[in-house]
Structure formats: structure tokens, C-alpha cells
Amino acid sequence: GDNGVLDVRKIGFQEELSMRVRVGRNLKQYNLPGKMDQAERISFEKTMLKAFDSLIKNKDYGGTVYSLSPDFGKGETNPNKISDAKYQELVDAHVLFKDMDADPFLKSAGISSDWPYGRGCWQSADGQCIIWFGEEDQLRIMCMKKGFLLNEVFDRLNTMLKTVESIDGIDFATSADYGYVTSCPSNLGTGMRASVHVKIPNLTSDGTDAKAKEVCNPLGLSVRGTGGEHTPIGADGTVDISPRARLFIKEKDIIEKLYKGIELLMAEENKPKEEAPPAEAPPAEAPPAEAPPVEEAPVEEAPKEEAA
């Protein structure tokens, strides 16, 4: 970008893009989700409530906690428990995650155990900042907005992360060798995923993302449906694009890779279609050959009769 400003208008976008940046984090004092039991999940949620309370009191965030935990055990009620209808509404709006217990992979890893205890989210008053708790990682901290500047959403996430980490009792698990510790090895390092939704109707004209993946794979980009992994592309050709790298890369480099990647992707999308060569005209028919003149046989004269 220009002077570090990543303005997508400079690479041909006229409409605001839906931008999202998220990181996975786990707290040092708890087991990773696959190893937690129900009591530990409840304890973790109650620890996070103190952090959410600090965010709610902060005028830059405010917001609400939505919890799925039926109770806090030993007869203690959960003041933030939501109804099934409210949960479905938040899932449909992509604010909360789907039923993890229905995922065979998460189930086999123990990550979805004790569902729905210790699960829920906090959402800021403006709806742009969300912290999931109790998903694949203990925390998925994300910011999203529509706009033209990729920097804006990244900068806001960075500010929120510093705010959360400064709260007493919040100590993220890290490794000197691998960075932030996460449940899935693919998220080790920064634990960060930055994505945008872009319309590529030409590259998805066959109704699949196959061509888009052909273009994106060499660029180090992942292509997903608009609802995330294993979801379909949008009816208008909208897909979710993000850099694959998480490990051995800096956060700012992930954002720059995304910017450069979508610039190259759109160059492919907007390439003029090659016109088929014009069909060769059939050879002109030769005019019919003139028939040779017919020679007439000489007319024989009748012999003259001699006078008697």
C-alpha cells in the first residue's frame, strides 16, 4: 500500500469489502479445550466474565455477553444464559458458532465435550468486535467491518488484544519456539486469520470455487465459502479469501499478503475472455465449366437430278 495504508480502492474495488481479522488464544492457567472437564470449562467462563465486564465498562466497546452454559454448577445460576431461539438467531447472524457437538472431528478430539458448558460470546455494542469463548480454542478474538482500508480492522483488533491482555487474570499461553499455543497446529504462531469477502463471478461461473482455488493456491491464499470452512460460495460468486500462513510470519505481513493476494486475484477475475478465432469461410464454389461447343454434322445435299 501507500505509506503502509492498504486501501483496496487503489486496486480496483469500488464497493466496500466485508473484512474480518481474528486470532486464537488460550489461557496459560487452563488445559487446552480437548483436555478440559466440565468444572474447568465453567471456571474458565467465570474468569472471562471479569474480562468482559472490563470491556463492557470501556466506552470504546460496551456490549453484551451471550452464554450457552445451562448453569454454573452447585445450584449457581448463569445470569447470561440465552434461549435456544436467541442462540439460533446469533448463529444465523454469524455472531455465535454452531453446535460443536455435531462435529465428529471436534468430538473425537474431546474439544466439544461437556457441550454447551463454558461456551458463548461477548459482542461489542457496535457489533464489530466479538470474542467467542469455549470453541476450538478457548478464545477466538475477532474484529470485522465493511470498508476500504484493511488497516482499520487490523488496528482495532490489535488495540482490543492489548486491552484484553492487560486485564488481571488474563495470561495467554505462548511458546518461545512456536508463538501462541493453539488447539490446531495450523494456527500456531500468530494464531491470526485475516479474510475478506470478494465477488468473483467470472472465476466461479461454473458454480464452484475450483477455478478460484487454482488461482489462489500459488498465491498462498485459501478460498472458503461465505460461512467459513466447508460452506458454499455465495450465489453472486462471493467467496472468503485469506492467507494460509500463520507460523513464522508477522501479523502485519499477513495483512500485506492478503492485500497483494486479492490484487492478483482480481487481475485474473477481470482478464478479458479470449475470443474464439473466427470460423474459416468454406471455399467458394467454382463456376460450372462451360460445355464445349457441339460440332454440327455437315448437311449432305441431295444429288441433283439430271435433266432428261
Short mmCIF file of C-alpha atoms in Angstrom, two decimals:
data_model
loop_
_atom_site.label_atom_id
_atom_site.label_comp_id
_atom_site.label_asym_id
_atom_site.label_seq_id
_atom_site.Cartn_x
_atom_site.Cartn_y
_atom_site.Cartn_z
CA GLY A 1 0.00 0.00 0.00
CA ASP A 2 0.91 3.68 0.05
CA ASN A 3 2.83 4.61 3.21
CA GLY A 4 1.51 1.49 4.90
CA VAL A 5 -2.15 2.28 4.09
CA LEU A 6 -3.81 -0.70 2.44
CA ASP A 7 -6.66 0.95 0.52
CA VAL A 8 -8.49 -1.56 -1.68
CA ARG A 9 -9.81 1.28 -3.87
CA LYS A 10 -6.26 1.53 -5.21
CA ILE A 11 -6.56 -1.99 -6.61
CA GLY A 12 -9.90 -1.52 -8.30
CA PHE A 13 -12.59 -2.12 -5.65
CA GLN A 14 -15.49 0.33 -5.85
CA GLU A 15 -17.68 -1.31 -3.19
CA GLU A 16 -16.77 -1.69 0.48
CA LEU A 17 -15.42 -5.13 1.38
CA SER A 18 -16.51 -7.24 4.34
CA MET A 19 -13.24 -7.58 6.29
CA ARG A 20 -12.52 -9.81 9.30
CA VAL A 21 -9.42 -10.47 11.37
CA ARG A 22 -9.35 -12.99 14.20
CA VAL A 23 -6.84 -14.65 16.48
CA GLY A 24 -6.97 -17.86 18.52
CA ARG A 25 -5.79 -17.65 22.12
CA ASN A 26 -5.74 -19.93 25.17
CA LEU A 27 -5.15 -19.07 28.81
CA LYS A 28 -1.98 -20.33 30.44
CA GLN A 29 -3.70 -21.48 33.64
CA TYR A 30 -6.10 -23.92 31.92
CA ASN A 31 -5.75 -27.12 29.91
CA LEU A 32 -6.36 -26.83 26.17
CA PRO A 33 -10.05 -27.42 25.24
CA GLY A 34 -9.56 -31.08 24.34
CA LYS A 35 -8.38 -31.83 27.88
CA MET A 36 -10.81 -29.65 29.90
CA ASP A 37 -13.59 -31.16 32.01
CA GLN A 38 -16.95 -29.52 32.77
CA ALA A 39 -15.81 -27.92 36.04
CA GLU A 40 -12.75 -26.40 34.32
CA ARG A 41 -14.91 -25.06 31.47
CA ILE A 42 -17.20 -23.33 33.98
CA SER A 43 -14.20 -21.92 35.88
CA PHE A 44 -12.75 -20.62 32.60
CA GLU A 45 -16.02 -18.89 31.68
CA LYS A 46 -16.23 -17.20 35.09
CA THR A 47 -12.63 -15.98 34.68
CA MET A 48 -13.54 -14.48 31.32
CA LEU A 49 -16.62 -12.74 32.77
CA LYS A 50 -14.27 -10.44 34.68
CA ALA A 51 -12.55 -9.53 31.41
CA PHE A 52 -15.86 -9.00 29.62
CA ASP A 53 -17.03 -6.77 32.46
CA SER A 54 -13.97 -4.56 31.90
CA LEU A 55 -14.73 -4.35 28.16
CA ILE A 56 -18.40 -3.54 28.79
CA LYS A 57 -17.39 -0.66 31.08
CA ASN A 58 -14.98 0.65 28.41
CA LYS A 59 -16.76 3.29 26.27
CA ASP A 60 -14.87 2.06 23.18
CA TYR A 61 -16.55 -1.34 23.42
CA GLY A 62 -19.57 -1.76 25.72
CA GLY A 63 -21.57 -4.77 24.61
CA THR A 64 -23.25 -7.94 25.88
CA VAL A 65 -22.31 -11.45 26.99
CA TYR A 66 -24.31 -14.34 25.49
CA SER A 67 -23.76 -17.64 27.31
CA LEU A 68 -24.88 -21.18 26.47
CA SER A 69 -23.93 -22.71 29.86
CA PRO A 70 -27.11 -24.11 31.47
CA ASP A 71 -25.78 -23.21 34.94
CA PHE A 72 -22.54 -22.75 36.85
CA GLY A 73 -22.93 -25.92 38.93
CA LYS A 74 -23.75 -26.45 42.62
CA GLY A 75 -27.04 -24.62 42.20
CA GLU A 76 -25.45 -21.42 40.85
CA THR A 77 -27.50 -19.86 38.05
CA ASN A 78 -25.97 -18.34 34.95
CA PRO A 79 -27.08 -14.68 34.60
CA ASN A 80 -26.08 -14.52 30.92
CA LYS A 81 -27.81 -17.70 29.68
CA ILE A 82 -29.73 -17.21 26.43
CA SER A 83 -32.70 -19.07 24.99
CA ASP A 84 -32.46 -21.61 22.18
CA ALA A 85 -34.22 -19.14 19.87
CA LYS A 86 -31.70 -16.38 20.68
CA TYR A 87 -28.84 -18.82 20.12
CA GLN A 88 -30.15 -19.73 16.66
CA GLU A 89 -30.59 -16.05 15.83
CA LEU A 90 -26.94 -15.37 16.74
CA VAL A 91 -25.74 -18.39 14.75
CA ASP A 92 -27.70 -17.23 11.69
CA ALA A 93 -26.12 -13.78 12.04
CA HIS A 94 -22.62 -15.37 12.27
CA VAL A 95 -22.18 -13.90 15.76
CA LEU A 96 -22.01 -17.29 17.51
CA PHE A 97 -20.63 -20.65 16.42
CA LYS A 98 -22.69 -23.72 15.53
CA ASP A 99 -23.31 -26.75 17.74
CA MET A 100 -19.80 -28.14 18.19
CA ASP A 101 -21.11 -31.45 19.46
CA ALA A 102 -22.39 -32.19 15.95
CA ASP A 103 -18.84 -32.01 14.54
CA PRO A 104 -17.26 -35.51 14.54
CA PHE A 105 -13.70 -34.12 14.39
CA LEU A 106 -14.11 -31.81 17.39
CA LYS A 107 -15.95 -34.59 19.19
CA SER A 108 -13.18 -37.17 18.64
CA ALA A 109 -10.58 -34.65 19.89
CA GLY A 110 -12.56 -34.01 23.07
CA ILE A 111 -12.89 -30.33 22.16
CA SER A 112 -16.70 -30.42 22.09
CA SER A 113 -17.02 -32.39 25.35
CA ASP A 114 -19.47 -31.13 28.00
CA TRP A 115 -21.39 -29.12 25.38
CA PRO A 116 -22.74 -26.47 25.90
CA TYR A 117 -20.95 -25.69 29.21
CA GLY A 118 -18.33 -22.97 29.02
CA ARG A 119 -19.49 -21.77 25.59
CA GLY A 120 -20.74 -18.40 24.38
CA CYS A 121 -19.51 -15.00 23.26
CA TRP A 122 -19.20 -11.33 24.05
CA GLN A 123 -20.15 -8.80 21.36
CA SER A 124 -19.35 -5.08 21.40
CA ALA A 125 -22.14 -2.50 21.26
CA ASP A 126 -21.38 -1.64 17.61
CA GLY A 127 -21.31 -5.34 16.66
CA GLN A 128 -17.82 -5.10 15.14
CA CYS A 129 -15.87 -6.87 17.91
CA ILE A 130 -16.62 -10.42 19.09
CA ILE A 131 -14.90 -12.81 21.47
CA TRP A 132 -16.01 -16.43 21.25
CA PHE A 133 -15.25 -18.49 24.34
CA GLY A 134 -15.14 -22.27 24.53
CA GLU A 135 -14.79 -23.02 20.83
CA GLU A 136 -11.84 -24.86 19.18
CA ASP A 137 -9.55 -22.56 21.16
CA GLN A 138 -10.63 -21.13 24.49
CA LEU A 139 -10.82 -17.69 22.86
CA ARG A 140 -11.40 -16.56 19.30
CA ILE A 141 -10.96 -12.80 19.35
CA MET A 142 -12.15 -11.04 16.20
CA CYS A 143 -12.96 -7.70 14.62
CA MET A 144 -14.98 -7.17 11.47
CA LYS A 145 -16.31 -4.28 9.45
CA LYS A 146 -17.14 -3.15 5.95
CA GLY A 147 -14.74 -0.68 4.48
CA PHE A 148 -11.89 0.06 2.11
CA LEU A 149 -8.88 0.12 4.48
CA LEU A 150 -7.59 -3.27 5.60
CA ASN A 151 -5.51 -1.48 8.25
CA GLU A 152 -8.59 -0.29 10.14
CA VAL A 153 -9.85 -3.71 11.14
CA PHE A 154 -6.33 -4.96 11.98
CA ASP A 155 -5.52 -1.89 14.08
CA ARG A 156 -8.76 -2.22 16.04
CA LEU A 157 -8.10 -5.89 16.76
CA ASN A 158 -4.57 -5.06 17.91
CA THR A 159 -5.91 -2.40 20.30
CA MET A 160 -8.55 -4.78 21.67
CA LEU A 161 -5.97 -7.55 22.19
CA LYS A 162 -3.80 -5.20 24.25
CA THR A 163 -6.86 -4.19 26.28
CA VAL A 164 -7.86 -7.81 26.97
CA GLU A 165 -4.30 -8.91 27.81
CA SER A 166 -3.91 -6.04 30.30
CA ILE A 167 -6.87 -7.33 32.36
CA ASP A 168 -5.87 -9.06 35.59
CA GLY A 169 -6.05 -12.86 35.31
CA ILE A 170 -5.71 -12.95 31.50
CA ASP A 171 -2.39 -14.54 30.57
CA PHE A 172 -2.19 -16.05 27.07
CA ALA A 173 -0.35 -19.37 26.58
CA THR A 174 2.77 -18.95 24.45
CA SER A 175 5.82 -20.95 23.39
CA ALA A 176 9.26 -19.41 22.94
CA ASP A 177 9.69 -21.55 19.81
CA TYR A 178 6.22 -21.56 18.26
CA GLY A 179 4.44 -18.41 19.41
CA TYR A 180 0.84 -18.56 20.63
CA VAL A 181 -0.29 -22.06 21.59
CA THR A 182 -3.46 -23.25 19.83
CA SER A 183 -5.51 -26.45 19.57
CA CYS A 184 -4.87 -26.85 15.85
CA PRO A 185 -1.20 -26.84 14.75
CA SER A 186 -2.17 -24.85 11.64
CA ASN A 187 -2.88 -21.86 13.89
CA LEU A 188 0.38 -21.96 15.84
CA GLY A 189 2.46 -18.78 15.72
CA THR A 190 0.35 -15.68 15.27
CA GLY A 191 -2.89 -17.65 15.58
CA MET A 192 -4.22 -15.00 13.22
CA ARG A 193 -6.53 -15.32 10.23
CA ALA A 194 -7.34 -12.25 8.12
CA SER A 195 -10.02 -12.52 5.44
CA VAL A 196 -12.17 -10.54 3.05
CA HIS A 197 -15.29 -11.40 1.09
CA VAL A 198 -14.84 -10.67 -2.61
CA LYS A 199 -17.12 -11.20 -5.59
CA ILE A 200 -15.52 -13.19 -8.40
CA PRO A 201 -18.44 -14.17 -10.67
CA ASN A 202 -16.20 -14.99 -13.64
CA LEU A 203 -13.95 -17.39 -11.73
CA THR A 204 -16.99 -19.05 -10.13
CA SER A 205 -19.20 -19.11 -13.22
CA ASP A 206 -19.40 -22.91 -13.06
CA GLY A 207 -20.96 -22.70 -9.57
CA THR A 208 -17.82 -23.93 -7.78
CA ASP A 209 -14.66 -22.40 -6.32
CA ALA A 210 -12.38 -24.76 -8.31
CA LYS A 211 -11.02 -22.07 -10.66
CA ALA A 212 -10.61 -19.60 -7.79
CA LYS A 213 -8.53 -22.18 -5.90
CA GLU A 214 -6.36 -22.74 -8.98
CA VAL A 215 -5.54 -19.03 -8.97
CA CYS A 216 -5.26 -18.65 -5.18
CA ASN A 217 -3.17 -21.70 -4.27
CA PRO A 218 0.07 -20.40 -5.87
CA LEU A 219 -0.53 -17.07 -4.10
CA GLY A 220 -0.68 -18.77 -0.70
CA LEU A 221 -4.37 -17.94 -0.28
CA SER A 222 -7.23 -20.10 0.99
CA VAL A 223 -10.69 -19.99 -0.57
CA ARG A 224 -13.77 -20.73 1.55
CA GLY A 225 -17.49 -20.23 1.38
CA THR A 226 -19.01 -17.12 2.92
CA GLY A 227 -19.97 -19.04 6.06
CA GLY A 228 -16.44 -20.37 6.63
CA GLU A 229 -14.81 -23.71 6.00
CA HIS A 230 -16.92 -26.39 4.27
CA THR A 231 -19.67 -23.89 3.34
CA PRO A 232 -20.86 -23.00 -0.19
CA ILE A 233 -19.84 -19.91 -2.16
CA GLY A 234 -22.34 -17.03 -2.39
CA ALA A 235 -24.96 -17.10 -5.13
CA ASP A 236 -23.36 -13.94 -6.60
CA GLY A 237 -19.89 -15.52 -6.68
CA THR A 238 -18.76 -14.16 -3.30
CA VAL A 239 -16.01 -16.14 -1.58
CA ASP A 240 -13.93 -15.77 1.58
CA ILE A 241 -10.22 -15.21 0.84
CA SER A 242 -7.43 -15.44 3.43
CA PRO A 243 -3.65 -16.09 3.59
CA ARG A 244 -2.79 -19.63 4.73
CA ALA A 245 0.41 -18.79 6.65
CA ARG A 246 0.19 -18.44 10.45
CA LEU A 247 3.58 -19.74 11.58
CA PHE A 248 6.93 -17.96 11.09
CA ILE A 249 5.23 -14.81 9.82
CA LYS A 250 4.43 -11.45 11.39
CA GLU A 251 0.88 -10.18 11.77
CA LYS A 252 1.49 -7.17 9.55
CA ASP A 253 2.85 -9.46 6.83
CA ILE A 254 -0.38 -11.49 6.88
CA ILE A 255 -2.39 -8.33 6.16
CA GLU A 256 0.01 -7.31 3.38
CA LYS A 257 -0.18 -10.80 1.83
CA LEU A 258 -3.96 -10.56 1.82
CA TYR A 259 -3.85 -7.15 0.10
CA LYS A 260 -1.39 -8.30 -2.56
CA GLY A 261 -3.24 -11.59 -3.00
CA ILE A 262 -6.64 -10.06 -3.72
CA GLU A 263 -4.99 -7.59 -6.11
CA LEU A 264 -3.62 -10.50 -8.18
CA LEU A 265 -6.87 -12.46 -7.82
CA MET A 266 -8.92 -9.57 -9.20
CA ALA A 267 -6.49 -9.19 -12.09
CA GLU A 268 -7.36 -12.78 -13.06
CA GLU A 269 -11.07 -12.19 -12.48
CA ASN A 270 -11.07 -9.15 -14.78
CA LYS A 271 -8.99 -10.63 -17.57
CA PRO A 272 -10.84 -10.25 -20.87
CA LYS A 273 -12.15 -13.55 -22.10
CA GLU A 274 -10.24 -14.89 -25.08
CA GLU A 275 -12.41 -14.69 -28.14
CA ALA A 276 -12.69 -17.82 -30.21
CA PRO A 277 -10.96 -17.44 -33.61
CA PRO A 278 -13.43 -16.70 -36.40
CA ALA A 279 -14.57 -19.80 -38.26
CA GLU A 280 -12.93 -20.23 -41.65
CA ALA A 281 -15.25 -19.50 -44.55
CA PRO A 282 -15.97 -22.54 -46.74
CA PRO A 283 -14.11 -22.47 -50.07
CA ALA A 284 -16.03 -20.67 -52.80
CA GLU A 285 -17.64 -22.98 -55.29
CA ALA A 286 -16.01 -22.88 -58.73
CA PRO A 287 -18.32 -21.68 -61.52
CA PRO A 288 -19.62 -24.54 -63.64
CA ALA A 289 -17.37 -25.31 -66.57
CA GLU A 290 -18.72 -24.25 -69.91
CA ALA A 291 -19.64 -27.15 -72.13
CA PRO A 292 -17.55 -27.35 -75.32
CA PRO A 293 -19.45 -26.25 -78.42
CA VAL A 294 -21.20 -29.11 -80.16
CA GLU A 295 -19.91 -29.57 -83.70
CA GLU A 296 -22.76 -29.87 -86.13
CA ALA A 297 -22.57 -32.65 -88.71
CA PRO A 298 -22.35 -31.26 -92.31
CA VAL A 299 -25.66 -31.37 -94.08
CA GLU A 300 -25.44 -33.54 -97.14
CA GLU A 301 -27.09 -32.08 -100.17
CA ALA A 302 -29.38 -34.34 -102.14
CA PRO A 303 -27.96 -35.18 -105.57
CA LYS A 304 -29.40 -33.04 -108.28
CA GLU A 305 -31.46 -34.86 -110.80
CA GLU A 306 -30.07 -34.52 -114.33
CA ALA A 307 -32.41 -33.27 -116.98
CA ALA A 308 -33.53 -35.93 -119.37
#
